[in-house]
Amino acid sequence: MFLQTERFIGSNLRHRATIPTKRKLSGDVSSSNSLSSTSSESGSEVDLALKTGGTVEGAKKDAARDAKVMYEFGGPLGVSALMVGFPILMLYFYLCLAFHRGHLQNPLSPEFWENGLPTIVPTYRAIMIYMIFNIFQWFTAATLPGVKVLGLPVPSLGGKQLEYLCNGVATWYVDLVLVALLHFTEVFPITNVIDEVGPIMSTAMIWGIIVTIGCYVVGRVTGRDHRMSGSIPYDLFMGAILNPRIGNVDLKMWSEIRIPWKLLFFVSLSAAVKDHEINIARELQAGITPQVWSLFGGMIKMNAIKTSAPLLFMLLAHLLYVNACMKGEECIPTTWDIFYEKWGFMLIFWNFAGVPFSYCYSTLYLLNRSLANEPIQHSKFYNTSLFVTLLLAYYVWDTANSQKNRFRMQQRGTFVDRKTFPQLPWGTLKEPTYVQTKHGNKLLTGGHW
């Protein structure tokens, strides 16, 4: 996934032993010199090499790799186990968190499942929350303004570069304003999310399975399938369609960026607000008058934030991540997931359900401790150290990925100088050093790399 385990096509690290000396990237990053002896090659191969900034031989390897079926994850048997095991594991961990304070229970105990499963059956409200969120995310992705960037040349499309509308920042700000309005007008308090988190999770899991099967069937029926193995379980897991789209929205990129990270943030935001309300209620019950903050010369008055520091820490961590995905969305079309991976269970289920409802375990644990009136507490020095460490780590992480992706875009002439917030110092390298591979690609060695 973007900025996590992303693997970039063309790096071809198997050839690192033959990498020559370092060079600097100048303003001209074309690879015409690598094509000087390729006049006998086919036009499509030359075009693909020019677009990727590599060699014709490298373009041939990319095309061969794109068409070749290679069993991963243990083949059909392995992926079958993953497709069955992932949902069960998610349910198990959630029930351990919700009812056993995070202590692992005997998964073979009938009582464990009999007591827990009824609490996460999808409710009407949970279904509406999740599905309206998905539909709204598609609508804003299709309609709001943003920059348009080209992805990598797709070998199966003859080297065609698909266009991607990157309007994540606009949709993100619209989301934040809308959530605030709905919460403060009490039309939809954000705490509804955490109150329904179990049923929403199961709704997301079911939806992920439905979309997986539906996309596979559509791909097979319409003939848009690609790189099929012939094994139904394996092809369900890896996917059938490489570039699924509805209108101008690339569903693969949309599901990787708009759904999981925003949902994760809103789960954490919901938990933080819930914790705040609980602590205010306890102060009132104890006869303590809550502290009030007066903002903008008294125009706005609000209770001082009573959310615990650990929950605020998780909220900040998730805020930084989702904002990074939105502000740097133009870097995503060149990632391995978008270029090579098909849209199957691996990406669909993980993005619709796995990321938002497993990455939130820390948040759920902290909130459950607070609900039990046993909040996790640390000293001010310890809390401050954690927040400082998080911000320093974020700076390195953000700028390192910015350097890598902008270097990649500079090579292909797709770099866009954006002013999305925050643009951190040293995010773009000038004349960075790199090494040239036999494949024809450049591996960044400057900056953090």
Steps between C-alpha positions, in 0.01 A plus 500: 500500500600865454792591727494161675623195314481658156714327243590699190514345157837519334718520809594140425727463799623164374744698286652708777828310480564654158403858586768746387618814675274772635385788285309820548157564357510804275213692351495266199402156615429343162650168409560555134860385538380162619305459175777588260544144387136393493391594153426138422262465793124522456338843527287404798803384697688818420198711598463313828869542579482872426198545724655310790840661466657155468644276232328289237629189675348628822171573324495142370550367852224723633260377233594136566458547875162667449370202303653221708303325773711430807342336802547703817376458858516123474297471181130405494516317832679786674267774376195287586627482857556877501152577366343285771745591775513878466129562575499252789815654646351850481184387678702318763727794582208742510303283743809460719532878511133574549419245771827377649709818529732377227584169665514216248232238552460140395381529139349150520268598784136499381412743779751754369328514161143460629536802726695717258364446150147636566655836593661550158213395274455781242227742604299730275684802638842336454420406141380853423807659660744283307327500162419873499865567588615286204258659256589850615870425462444384143288806422758749627782306328311531171394863524734718708792682335854370516817448300516239228806279476600209278582159639775269380471350150291181524655221290169319452356821351787543258680746723199728549520733798171536685391834640421540870305786655672577830254707700555334836580827677174659388296196607685490834419860588137450393482194725636688801261793457202271446582281801534810720166638381320170550649459847444848641147521358436156655369370169763227519726512806838354411475272805246294304795346318665356810162398643440290188860400428435124533202487260675744263803270496292195411317703234836597350618140500186378325522784248863416429408140421207607280716743301772235462260249348322763291821640353623150417173412321493829308859451390435148376169579329621814324837357404690769689685243709877503492780268609262222608635181656200276434455438873179663623616547863832648389342729242239615753779591740728672248215642290389487140499864385817708499351847460135502620326832451159657545497819300821692562564331835762227515345265755830347604659831594173631643461198727862520615496867595149632554341214694742341750700796631206737530296234678789429734530869587127539560497193727781658704330841495176341616680322784678822604174695513334215690781505756463876533127472565549221755754702695281814496205294629715358781609848604139618514400193696775576749380858535794647308428786263673423170759750384375716212715641221403838354606533138501794254431762763221304661314430175545126552499328835570132542595256771873441534607181323485211744610224265787298646850560365539143364181534295608842375830339402322237288275766348801710401680199353200408284442865405859537380476184292168568329600861430828379347309266270271782388767767451732267311241307301664591170788269595279192528430415131863386458491253790507125453145446621358730235732392219515124547263357761148413391189590699423184692436389858853594602444868428121522522442332836808652660407854398126480559529321835848387604679835532233710672383229739830341597727805509260646756568233765712736710226761490232249602713367784562848640133595477386177664737565789351846536144363491594266783632802692852358477661739252859459389697788652861611466707784640513833316864439413422156353203634300706791370780264398254284306353795311843642416621160382190458285544839334872444435431154357223644286736761356751235391226272367322778309810652343657162418193390308465842342861485378455152358172563320593843367831361371301232320259754353783730392646218294176457308409865462186468716622699801244749632613773739210514746440726799288260703547523875750433641787517253798418720858619442721260300201323346632556148864436411695709252741302284486190724749217461379168364626171363410366158387140471543267203122508479526868414343645812658741746515419871511804726801522733473866601312655790378249758579220259 
